[in-house]
PDB file of C-alpha atoms in Angstrom:
ATOM      1  CA  UNK A 239     -22.096  21.674  97.347  1.00 69.00           C
ATOM      2  CA  UNK A 240     -22.186  20.429 100.954  1.00 81.00           C
ATOM      3  CA  UNK A 241     -20.442  22.015 103.812  1.00 87.00           C
ATOM      4  CA  UNK A 242     -16.743  21.368 104.291  1.00 94.00           C
ATOM      5  CA  UNK A 243     -15.356  20.777 107.732  1.00 96.00           C
ATOM      6  CA  UNK A 244     -11.705  19.949 106.748  1.00 98.00           C
ATOM      7  CA  UNK A 245      -9.467  20.700 103.881  1.00 98.00           C
ATOM      8  CA  UNK A 246      -6.117  18.853 103.108  1.00 98.00           C
ATOM      9  CA  UNK A 247      -3.780  21.201 101.226  1.00 98.00           C
ATOM     10  CA  UNK A 248      -0.846  19.503  99.438  1.00 98.00           C
ATOM     11  CA  UNK A 249       1.888  21.392  97.648  1.00 97.00           C
ATOM     12  CA  UNK A 250       4.574  19.815  95.592  1.00 97.00           C
ATOM     13  CA  UNK A 251       6.828  22.604  94.284  1.00 95.00           C
ATOM     14  CA  UNK A 252      10.429  23.167  95.410  1.00 92.00           C
ATOM     15  CA  UNK A 253       9.997  26.904  94.668  1.00 92.00           C
ATOM     16  CA  UNK A 254       7.827  27.531  97.743  1.00 89.00           C
ATOM     17  CA  UNK A 255       6.083  30.975  97.815  1.00 87.00           C
ATOM     18  CA  UNK A 256       7.627  31.772  94.445  1.00 89.00           C
ATOM     19  CA  UNK A 257       5.663  28.921  92.921  1.00 93.00           C
ATOM     20  CA  UNK A 258       2.596  29.696  90.768  1.00 95.00           C
ATOM     21  CA  UNK A 259       1.037  26.369  91.695  1.00 96.00           C
ATOM     22  CA  UNK A 260       1.548  26.941  95.474  1.00 97.00           C
ATOM     23  CA  UNK A 261       0.111  30.448  95.291  1.00 96.00           C
ATOM     24  CA  UNK A 262      -2.967  29.566  93.142  1.00 97.00           C
ATOM     25  CA  UNK A 263      -3.744  26.428  95.298  1.00 98.00           C
ATOM     26  CA  UNK A 264      -3.734  28.819  98.326  1.00 97.00           C
ATOM     27  CA  UNK A 265      -6.331  30.924  96.469  1.00 97.00           C
ATOM     28  CA  UNK A 266      -8.443  27.794  96.110  1.00 98.00           C
ATOM     29  CA  UNK A 267      -8.135  27.178  99.853  1.00 98.00           C
ATOM     30  CA  UNK A 268      -9.106  30.673 100.625  1.00 97.00           C
ATOM     31  CA  UNK A 269     -12.173  30.351  98.431  1.00 97.00           C
ATOM     32  CA  UNK A 270     -13.178  27.302 100.225  1.00 97.00           C
ATOM     33  CA  UNK A 271     -12.729  29.074 103.489  1.00 97.00           C
ATOM     34  CA  UNK A 272     -14.892  31.950 102.357  1.00 95.00           C
ATOM     35  CA  UNK A 273     -17.671  29.435 101.876  1.00 94.00           C
ATOM     36  CA  UNK A 274     -16.996  27.491 105.028  1.00 95.00           C
ATOM     37  CA  UNK A 275     -15.009  29.731 107.434  1.00 95.00           C
ATOM     38  CA  UNK A 276     -14.822  27.141 110.260  1.00 95.00           C
ATOM     39  CA  UNK A 277     -13.120  24.530 108.039  1.00 97.00           C
ATOM     40  CA  UNK A 278      -9.934  23.220 109.443  1.00 98.00           C
ATOM     41  CA  UNK A 279      -6.972  23.229 107.075  1.00 98.00           C
ATOM     42  CA  UNK A 280      -4.092  20.638 107.154  1.00 98.00           C
ATOM     43  CA  UNK A 281      -1.038  21.750 105.012  1.00 97.00           C
ATOM     44  CA  UNK A 282       1.490  19.442 103.711  1.00 97.00           C
ATOM     45  CA  UNK A 283       4.309  21.234 101.772  1.00 97.00           C
ATOM     46  CA  UNK A 284       6.042  18.170 100.389  1.00 95.00           C
ATOM     47  CA  UNK A 285       7.917  20.363  97.903  1.00 92.00           C
ATOM     48  CA  UNK A 286       9.853  21.721 100.860  1.00 91.00           C
ATOM     49  CA  UNK A 287      10.121  18.776 103.309  1.00 90.00           C
ATOM     50  CA  UNK A 288      10.092  15.970 100.863  1.00 89.00           C
ATOM     51  CA  UNK A 289       8.456  12.514 101.402  1.00 90.00           C
ATOM     52  CA  UNK A 290      10.433   9.279 101.657  1.00 85.00           C
ATOM     53  CA  UNK A 291       9.628   6.695  99.033  1.00 84.00           C
ATOM     54  CA  UNK A 292       8.018   3.309  99.981  1.00 83.00           C
ATOM     55  CA  UNK A 293      10.254   0.675 101.472  1.00 78.00           C
ATOM     56  CA  UNK A 294      10.140  -3.054 102.075  1.00 72.00           C
ATOM     57  CA  UNK A 295       7.472  -2.747 104.791  1.00 70.00           C
ATOM     58  CA  UNK A 296       4.940  -1.465 102.253  1.00 66.00           C
ATOM     59  CA  UNK A 297       5.023  -4.773 100.398  1.00 60.00           C
ATOM     60  CA  UNK A 298       3.661  -6.649 103.458  1.00 53.00           C
ATOM     61  CA  UNK A 299       0.147  -5.751 102.508  1.00 52.00           C
ATOM     62  CA  UNK A 300       0.518  -7.392  99.127  1.00 51.00           C
ATOM     63  CA  UNK A 301       1.959 -10.535 100.872  1.00 45.00           C
ATOM     64  CA  UNK A 302      -1.188 -10.796 102.980  1.00 45.00           C
ATOM     65  CA  UNK A 303      -0.387  -9.035 106.219  1.00 46.00           C
ATOM     66  CA  UNK A 304      -3.772  -7.339 106.441  1.00 51.00           C
ATOM     67  CA  UNK A 305      -5.469  -5.934 108.479  1.00 54.00           C
ATOM     68  CA  UNK A 306      -2.778  -3.827 110.130  1.00 55.00           C
ATOM     69  CA  UNK A 307      -2.156  -4.086 113.819  1.00 51.00           C
ATOM     70  CA  UNK A 308      -3.643  -1.347 115.927  1.00 51.00           C
ATOM     71  CA  UNK A 309      -0.255   0.216 116.479  1.00 55.00           C
ATOM     72  CA  UNK A 310       0.645   0.333 112.713  1.00 55.00           C
ATOM     73  CA  UNK A 311       0.815   4.133 112.523  1.00 54.00           C
ATOM     74  CA  UNK A 312       3.378   4.216 115.356  1.00 58.00           C
ATOM     75  CA  UNK A 313       5.819   1.606 113.916  1.00 58.00           C
ATOM     76  CA  UNK A 314       8.837   2.570 111.734  1.00 60.00           C
ATOM     77  CA  UNK A 315       8.779   2.106 107.967  1.00 72.00           C
ATOM     78  CA  UNK A 316       6.782   3.398 105.021  1.00 81.00           C
ATOM     79  CA  UNK A 317       3.764   1.156 105.676  1.00 86.00           C
ATOM     80  CA  UNK A 318       3.104   3.239 108.815  1.00 86.00           C
ATOM     81  CA  UNK A 319       3.686   6.369 106.678  1.00 90.00           C
ATOM     82  CA  UNK A 320       1.217   5.075 104.084  1.00 91.00           C
ATOM     83  CA  UNK A 321      -1.455   4.475 106.753  1.00 91.00           C
ATOM     84  CA  UNK A 322      -0.985   7.957 108.245  1.00 92.00           C
ATOM     85  CA  UNK A 323      -1.256   9.541 104.812  1.00 95.00           C
ATOM     86  CA  UNK A 324      -4.418   7.564 103.948  1.00 95.00           C
ATOM     87  CA  UNK A 325      -5.996   8.426 107.214  1.00 95.00           C
ATOM     88  CA  UNK A 326      -5.227  12.089 106.591  1.00 96.00           C
ATOM     89  CA  UNK A 327      -6.898  11.876 103.196  1.00 97.00           C
ATOM     90  CA  UNK A 328      -9.853   9.950 104.570  1.00 97.00           C
ATOM     91  CA  UNK A 329     -10.398  12.820 107.199  1.00 96.00           C
ATOM     92  CA  UNK A 330     -10.495  15.498 104.625  1.00 98.00           C
ATOM     93  CA  UNK A 331     -13.735  16.726 103.158  1.00 98.00           C
ATOM     94  CA  UNK A 332     -11.853  18.393 100.316  1.00 98.00           C
ATOM     95  CA  UNK A 333      -8.392  18.112  98.900  1.00 98.00           C
ATOM     96  CA  UNK A 334      -6.413  20.847  97.285  1.00 98.00           C
ATOM     97  CA  UNK A 335      -3.228  20.234  95.443  1.00 98.00           C
ATOM     98  CA  UNK A 336      -0.715  22.625  93.997  1.00 98.00           C
ATOM     99  CA  UNK A 337       1.734  20.980  91.717  1.00 98.00           C
ATOM    100  CA  UNK A 338       4.075  21.907  88.855  1.00 97.00           C
ATOM    101  CA  UNK A 339       4.258  19.741  85.726  1.00 96.00           C
ATOM    102  CA  UNK A 340       7.655  18.240  85.525  1.00 95.00           C
ATOM    103  CA  UNK A 341       8.599  16.411  82.351  1.00 94.00           C
ATOM    104  CA  UNK A 342       4.989  16.247  81.215  1.00 95.00           C
ATOM    105  CA  UNK A 343       3.746  14.717  84.410  1.00 97.00           C
ATOM    106  CA  UNK A 344       3.728  15.015  88.351  1.00 97.00           C
ATOM    107  CA  UNK A 345       6.942  15.751  90.182  1.00 97.00           C
ATOM    108  CA  UNK A 346       8.588  12.782  91.974  1.00 96.00           C
ATOM    109  CA  UNK A 347       7.563  13.996  95.486  1.00 97.00           C
ATOM    110  CA  UNK A 348       3.800  13.984  94.522  1.00 98.00           C
ATOM    111  CA  UNK A 349       4.383  10.550  92.892  1.00 97.00           C
ATOM    112  CA  UNK A 350       5.800   9.421  96.288  1.00 96.00           C
ATOM    113  CA  UNK A 351       2.575  10.491  97.998  1.00 97.00           C
ATOM    114  CA  UNK A 352       0.450   8.825  95.333  1.00 97.00           C
ATOM    115  CA  UNK A 353       2.525   5.526  96.024  1.00 95.00           C
ATOM    116  CA  UNK A 354       1.743   5.798  99.686  1.00 95.00           C
ATOM    117  CA  UNK A 355      -2.073   6.389  99.445  1.00 96.00           C
ATOM    118  CA  UNK A 356      -2.676   3.912  96.656  1.00 96.00           C
ATOM    119  CA  UNK A 357      -2.427   0.798  98.652  1.00 93.00           C
ATOM    120  CA  UNK A 358      -4.042  -2.594  97.866  1.00 92.00           C
ATOM    121  CA  UNK A 359      -6.599  -3.806 100.348  1.00 91.00           C
ATOM    122  CA  UNK A 360      -6.662  -0.409 101.975  1.00 92.00           C
ATOM    123  CA  UNK A 361      -7.507   2.347  99.517  1.00 95.00           C
ATOM    124  CA  UNK A 362      -8.516   0.037  96.713  1.00 95.00           C
ATOM    125  CA  UNK A 363      -9.696  -3.573  96.419  1.00 95.00           C
ATOM    126  CA  UNK A 364     -10.206  -5.994  93.595  1.00 94.00           C
ATOM    127  CA  UNK A 365     -13.136  -7.357  91.723  1.00 93.00           C
ATOM    128  CA  UNK A 366     -13.810  -9.422  88.622  1.00 91.00           C
ATOM    129  CA  UNK A 367     -13.926  -6.173  86.745  1.00 88.00           C
ATOM    130  CA  UNK A 368     -10.702  -4.812  88.055  1.00 92.00           C
ATOM    131  CA  UNK A 369      -9.704  -2.489  90.878  1.00 95.00           C
ATOM    132  CA  UNK A 370     -12.366  -0.923  93.076  1.00 96.00           C
ATOM    133  CA  UNK A 371     -12.000   2.230  95.103  1.00 97.00           C
ATOM    134  CA  UNK A 372     -12.538   1.941  98.808  1.00 96.00           C
ATOM    135  CA  UNK A 373     -12.453   5.681  99.724  1.00 97.00           C
ATOM    136  CA  UNK A 374     -15.535   7.959  99.775  1.00 97.00           C
ATOM    137  CA  UNK A 375     -15.641  10.476  96.946  1.00 98.00           C
ATOM    138  CA  UNK A 376     -14.739  14.149  97.730  1.00 97.00           C
ATOM    139  CA  UNK A 377     -13.919  17.183  95.780  1.00 98.00           C
ATOM    140  CA  UNK A 378     -10.250  17.585  94.632  1.00 98.00           C
ATOM    141  CA  UNK A 379      -9.036  20.946  93.323  1.00 98.00           C
ATOM    142  CA  UNK A 380      -5.827  20.692  91.512  1.00 98.00           C
ATOM    143  CA  UNK A 381      -3.739  23.801  90.395  1.00 98.00           C
ATOM    144  CA  UNK A 382      -1.249  22.848  87.739  1.00 98.00           C
ATOM    145  CA  UNK A 383       1.644  25.178  86.688  1.00 96.00           C
ATOM    146  CA  UNK A 384       3.642  24.539  83.530  1.00 94.00           C
ATOM    147  CA  UNK A 385       6.291  26.478  81.859  1.00 91.00           C
ATOM    148  CA  UNK A 386       4.840  25.496  78.389  1.00 91.00           C
ATOM    149  CA  UNK A 387       1.322  25.102  77.026  1.00 91.00           C
ATOM    150  CA  UNK A 388      -0.280  21.698  77.126  1.00 92.00           C
ATOM    151  CA  UNK A 389      -4.048  22.505  76.262  1.00 87.00           C
ATOM    152  CA  UNK A 390      -5.688  24.834  73.859  1.00 81.00           C
ATOM    153  CA  UNK A 391      -4.235  26.457  70.628  1.00 78.00           C
ATOM    154  CA  UNK A 392      -0.509  26.422  70.186  1.00 75.00           C
ATOM    155  CA  UNK A 393      -0.005  23.456  72.496  1.00 81.00           C
ATOM    156  CA  UNK A 394       3.563  22.210  72.043  1.00 79.00           C
ATOM    157  CA  UNK A 395       3.905  19.506  74.758  1.00 88.00           C
ATOM    158  CA  UNK A 396       2.019  16.468  75.854  1.00 93.00           C
ATOM    159  CA  UNK A 397      -0.013  16.130  79.004  1.00 95.00           C
ATOM    160  CA  UNK A 398       0.421  12.911  81.041  1.00 97.00           C
ATOM    161  CA  UNK A 399      -0.356  14.600  84.300  1.00 97.00           C
ATOM    162  CA  UNK A 400      -4.114  15.081  83.960  1.00 97.00           C
ATOM    163  CA  UNK A 401      -5.073  11.626  82.744  1.00 97.00           C
ATOM    164  CA  UNK A 402      -2.594  10.125  85.279  1.00 98.00           C
ATOM    165  CA  UNK A 403      -4.212  11.898  88.180  1.00 98.00           C
ATOM    166  CA  UNK A 404      -7.715  11.033  86.975  1.00 98.00           C
ATOM    167  CA  UNK A 405      -6.777   7.456  86.920  1.00 98.00           C
ATOM    168  CA  UNK A 406      -5.054   7.630  90.265  1.00 98.00           C
ATOM    169  CA  UNK A 407      -7.982   9.064  92.102  1.00 98.00           C
ATOM    170  CA  UNK A 408     -10.548   6.916  90.240  1.00 98.00           C
ATOM    171  CA  UNK A 409      -8.646   3.845  91.508  1.00 98.00           C
ATOM    172  CA  UNK A 410      -9.338   4.814  95.073  1.00 98.00           C
ATOM    173  CA  UNK A 411     -12.836   5.902  94.519  1.00 98.00           C
ATOM    174  CA  UNK A 412     -12.447   9.700  94.043  1.00 98.00           C
ATOM    175  CA  UNK A 413     -14.059  11.141  90.863  1.00 98.00           C
ATOM    176  CA  UNK A 414     -14.919  14.786  91.688  1.00 98.00           C
ATOM    177  CA  UNK A 415     -11.803  16.321  90.121  1.00 98.00           C
ATOM    178  CA  UNK A 416     -11.309  20.007  89.154  1.00 98.00           C
ATOM    179  CA  UNK A 417      -8.211  21.088  87.333  1.00 98.00           C
ATOM    180  CA  UNK A 418      -6.883  24.634  87.147  1.00 97.00           C
ATOM    181  CA  UNK A 419      -4.084  24.815  84.426  1.00 96.00           C
ATOM    182  CA  UNK A 420      -1.739  27.728  84.741  1.00 96.00           C
ATOM    183  CA  UNK A 421       0.353  27.474  81.541  1.00 93.00           C
ATOM    184  CA  UNK A 422       3.217  29.141  79.715  1.00 93.00           C
ATOM    185  CA  UNK A 423       4.646  30.584  83.026  1.00 90.00           C
ATOM    186  CA  UNK A 424       8.084  31.148  81.388  1.00 89.00           C
ATOM    187  CA  UNK A 425       6.840  33.366  78.571  1.00 88.00           C
ATOM    188  CA  UNK A 426       6.857  36.653  80.335  1.00 92.00           C
ATOM    189  CA  UNK A 427       4.728  38.768  82.622  1.00 94.00           C
ATOM    190  CA  UNK A 428       1.842  39.543  80.127  1.00 94.00           C
ATOM    191  CA  UNK A 429       1.414  35.847  79.396  1.00 92.00           C
ATOM    192  CA  UNK A 430       1.439  34.927  82.995  1.00 93.00           C
ATOM    193  CA  UNK A 431      -1.073  37.677  83.766  1.00 95.00           C
ATOM    194  CA  UNK A 432      -3.424  36.347  81.112  1.00 94.00           C
ATOM    195  CA  UNK A 433      -3.054  32.838  82.393  1.00 93.00           C
ATOM    196  CA  UNK A 434      -3.864  33.953  85.905  1.00 95.00           C
ATOM    197  CA  UNK A 435      -6.934  35.764  84.609  1.00 96.00           C
ATOM    198  CA  UNK A 436      -8.135  32.550  82.870  1.00 95.00           C
ATOM    199  CA  UNK A 437      -7.660  30.202  86.007  1.00 96.00           C
ATOM    200  CA  UNK A 438      -9.204  32.943  88.265  1.00 96.00           C
ATOM    201  CA  UNK A 439     -12.376  33.008  86.017  1.00 97.00           C
ATOM    202  CA  UNK A 440     -12.376  29.201  86.129  1.00 96.00           C
ATOM    203  CA  UNK A 441     -12.270  29.348  90.024  1.00 96.00           C
ATOM    204  CA  UNK A 442     -15.074  31.919  90.088  1.00 96.00           C
ATOM    205  CA  UNK A 443     -17.159  29.557  87.897  1.00 96.00           C
ATOM    206  CA  UNK A 444     -16.542  26.370  89.886  1.00 95.00           C
ATOM    207  CA  UNK A 445     -16.350  28.015  93.389  1.00 94.00           C
ATOM    208  CA  UNK A 446     -18.307  31.335  93.245  1.00 93.00           C
ATOM    209  CA  UNK A 447     -17.882  33.668  96.230  1.00 88.00           C
ATOM    210  CA  UNK A 448     -20.790  33.239  98.704  1.00 85.00           C
ATOM    211  CA  UNK A 449     -23.318  36.108  98.695  1.00 73.00           C
ATOM    212  CA  UNK A 450     -22.798  38.531 101.404  1.00 63.00           C
ATOM    213  CA  UNK A 451     -25.224  38.478 104.346  1.00 53.00           C
ATOM    214  CA  UNK A 452     -26.652  41.637 105.993  1.00 48.00           C
TER     215      UNK A 452
END
């Protein structure tokens, strides 16, 4: 794994520090920092501050108003917001997302972020074979907390979140995805503790702690 100079940390839970997805995503960030202590971290807590949906200015790119003017990021409207968020993603060497599963998929605030960063002629283009990602690949670590189970034995609910995010990131050229499912969080302390042990073991396999140097 190459050195990481910058980390973009996005959280999407309205529960803040009480959220399992927020807390475990912070563990992921801390593990990345243990490997690259000088990495800069940009945090975006959309679960707390929200994110406006796209407006009519966003559609201008589909109507042919591309490339953007140099002052696009300073102008009002969601097209400027979209450009800022794409630039922020482009600048990150790694992306960490902490999100709950809402109604089998992503919460609306994370969907709003997706709508901003998936933009025709900017983060993806078109070819005879379909959409082509225009962003460079980078590792994405996604902590997902769900009240019920959606993988493994005893699964009672469908999972539209994982395949959706895989398709979303593939569209813009990002394929290096790592999911950390923290499931059955409403079933009591023992079940949650077991779930935490499972995702921690997964984190240790995917991002082992660096060896201490004398």
